[in-house]
Structure formats: structure tokens, C-alpha cells
Short mmCIF file of C-alpha atoms in Angstrom, two decimals:
data_model
loop_
_atom_site.label_atom_id
_atom_site.label_comp_id
_atom_site.label_asym_id
_atom_site.label_seq_id
_atom_site.Cartn_x
_atom_site.Cartn_y
_atom_site.Cartn_z
CA MET A 1 0.27 -0.15 0.02
CA ARG A 2 1.42 3.49 -0.95
CA ASN A 3 1.90 6.53 1.88
CA ARG A 4 1.01 8.18 -0.37
CA VAL A 5 -2.14 10.22 -0.30
CA PRO A 6 -2.97 13.01 -2.08
CA VAL A 7 -4.80 16.00 -1.10
CA SER A 8 -5.86 19.29 -2.78
CA ARG A 9 -8.43 22.45 -2.22
CA THR A 10 -11.60 22.92 -3.58
CA ASP A 11 -14.14 25.03 -3.30
CA HIS A 12 -15.57 23.06 -0.55
CA GLY A 13 -12.83 22.45 1.53
CA LEU A 14 -10.38 19.92 0.84
CA GLU A 15 -10.54 16.43 -1.38
CA ALA A 16 -7.77 13.25 -0.60
CA ARG A 17 -7.32 10.82 -3.28
CA LEU A 18 -7.30 7.09 -1.72
CA THR A 19 -6.55 4.45 -4.03
CA PRO A 20 -9.37 1.49 -3.26
CA SER A 21 -7.46 -0.31 -0.41
CA GLN A 22 -6.60 2.65 1.05
CA LEU A 23 -10.48 2.63 1.82
CA GLU A 24 -10.65 -0.47 3.04
CA LEU A 25 -8.54 0.13 5.26
CA LEU A 26 -10.41 3.06 6.79
CA ARG A 27 -13.63 2.00 6.43
CA ARG A 28 -12.26 -1.73 8.62
CA ALA A 29 -10.48 0.90 11.18
CA THR A 30 -13.66 2.67 11.75
CA ASP A 31 -15.04 -0.36 12.62
CA ALA A 32 -12.37 -2.06 14.61
CA PHE A 33 -11.50 1.66 16.68
CA GLY A 34 -15.26 1.63 16.73
CA GLU A 35 -15.51 -2.00 18.42
CA LEU A 36 -12.21 -1.19 21.22
CA LEU A 37 -14.05 1.40 22.12
CA PRO A 38 -17.82 1.60 22.18
CA ASP A 39 -18.59 4.09 24.10
CA PRO A 40 -19.04 7.84 22.28
CA GLU A 41 -17.63 10.11 24.51
CA GLN A 42 -14.57 8.45 25.36
CA ARG A 43 -14.39 8.77 20.20
CA ARG A 44 -15.04 11.61 20.78
CA PHE A 45 -12.46 13.14 23.15
CA VAL A 46 -9.87 11.27 20.90
CA LEU A 47 -10.81 11.99 17.39
CA GLY A 48 -12.61 14.84 18.05
CA GLU A 49 -16.10 16.48 16.79
CA ALA A 50 -15.43 15.71 12.98
CA GLY A 51 -14.95 12.02 14.38
CA ALA A 52 -18.35 11.19 14.31
CA GLY A 53 -19.31 11.28 10.96
CA LEU A 54 -16.31 8.89 9.74
CA ALA A 55 -17.92 5.48 9.10
CA ALA A 56 -20.63 7.24 6.83
CA LEU A 57 -17.08 9.46 5.07
CA PHE A 58 -15.78 6.70 4.21
CA ALA A 59 -19.22 4.64 3.52
CA VAL A 60 -19.36 6.53 -0.37
CA GLU A 61 -19.67 4.23 -3.27
CA HIS A 62 -16.84 3.71 -5.89
CA ASP A 63 -15.64 2.25 -7.86
CA PRO A 64 -13.12 -0.21 -7.16
CA ASN A 65 -10.64 -0.80 -10.19
CA HIS A 66 -10.27 3.52 -9.84
CA SER A 67 -8.51 5.79 -7.00
CA LEU A 68 -11.48 7.53 -5.18
CA TYR A 69 -11.68 12.01 -4.49
CA LEU A 70 -13.24 11.84 -1.42
CA PRO A 71 -14.23 15.57 -0.50
CA ALA A 72 -13.24 16.05 3.62
CA THR A 73 -13.22 18.56 5.59
CA GLU A 74 -9.74 19.65 7.19
CA ALA A 75 -11.41 18.31 10.30
CA GLN A 76 -12.26 14.84 9.16
CA LEU A 77 -9.27 14.28 8.03
CA ARG A 78 -7.43 15.14 11.57
CA SER A 79 -9.95 12.32 12.94
CA THR A 80 -8.90 10.35 10.22
CA HIS A 81 -5.19 10.59 10.83
CA ALA A 82 -6.03 10.79 15.04
CA LEU A 83 -8.29 7.16 13.98
CA LEU A 84 -5.23 5.59 12.40
CA THR A 85 -2.15 6.41 14.92
CA THR A 86 -4.08 5.86 18.33
CA LEU A 87 -5.73 2.33 16.64
CA LEU A 88 -1.95 1.38 16.05
CA ALA A 89 -1.09 2.04 19.98
CA MET A 90 -4.48 0.47 20.92
CA VAL A 91 -3.07 -2.56 18.96
CA PRO A 92 0.08 -3.04 19.55
CA SER A 93 0.52 -6.65 18.20
CA GLU A 94 0.87 -7.18 14.09
CA ARG A 95 -1.15 -10.20 14.53
CA ALA A 96 -3.22 -8.71 16.61
CA PHE A 97 -3.90 -5.94 14.02
CA MET A 98 -4.59 -7.77 11.39
CA GLU A 99 -6.63 -10.13 12.49
CA ARG A 100 -8.92 -6.70 13.88
CA VAL A 101 -8.35 -4.41 10.34
CA GLY A 102 -7.45 -6.87 7.89
CA PHE A 103 -4.27 -5.12 6.66
CA PHE A 104 -0.51 -4.57 8.34
CA ARG A 105 0.26 -2.05 10.43
CA GLU A 106 3.09 -0.30 8.02
CA ASN A 107 -0.57 0.27 5.78
CA ALA A 108 -2.29 2.07 8.95
CA ALA A 109 1.03 3.88 9.68
CA ALA A 110 1.25 4.72 5.45
CA VAL A 111 -1.47 5.71 5.10
CA ALA A 112 -1.44 8.01 8.32
CA LEU A 113 1.92 9.39 7.16
CA GLY A 114 0.39 10.13 3.75
CA LEU A 115 -2.69 11.84 4.88
CA ARG A 116 -0.27 14.43 6.78
CA ARG A 117 1.82 14.93 4.12
CA GLY A 118 -1.77 15.60 1.94
CA VAL A 119 -2.83 18.30 4.33
CA ALA A 120 0.64 19.47 4.60
CA ALA A 121 1.39 20.03 0.74
CA ALA A 122 -2.17 20.98 0.59
CA ARG A 123 -2.34 24.31 2.46
#
């Protein structure tokens, strides 16, 4: 999985270009995070207000053969980064991470890094 997540500014905020595998990782990571931290108040504390809508954000329909241009706010992308980095800390074992998320830890770390770099480049 590549660690590049291009982010560009639009009239309505930001737009992140995700590969199908990156989007699937984000969907599964969101589900796993919700299972590990079922209390909505705790999730809000970790992810901020924008974190509440991540599952809906990643539930978009897409062509699995092409990248997806995902419109998002900076707060949503910040919450996504927090979700990935927190999940990496919550599930430190490679095996447990793979069992919970279905991706290697390095894939989640790469997407988090790609998001951080993409948002910084879009500023």
C-alpha cells in the first residue's frame, strides 16, 4: 500500500485521493476503533467532533478499480489521522492488528503519514 495520499483544496474544503485499498483500510479501521472504544464520548474525546461522521464518510460507493476523490473537511482528515495513530497504539501486536483490521500495521501507518503529508502540501 502506498503512503501517498494526495490532498487538494476545493471550493468546499479538501479532497483526498484514495486508492480502493486505502479506502477499505479506513472503513475497517473505523469499525475496529468503534469495537475497541464503544463509548461515543470516549471516541469523541480521541477523534474530536468530526470523528463521529467518519463511518458515513468512508461508506461512499466507488469503482474498486479506480481511485476515489473523497471530499472532506480538514477536521475530518485530522480525525482520520487520529483514528489511525490511536488504533496503532491500541493494538500494538501485528497479529492482533491484522485480525482486527485485516491490514498490516505498516499499511495504517503509511496512510496516516500520507494524510499528514497530503494536508500539509494542500496548505
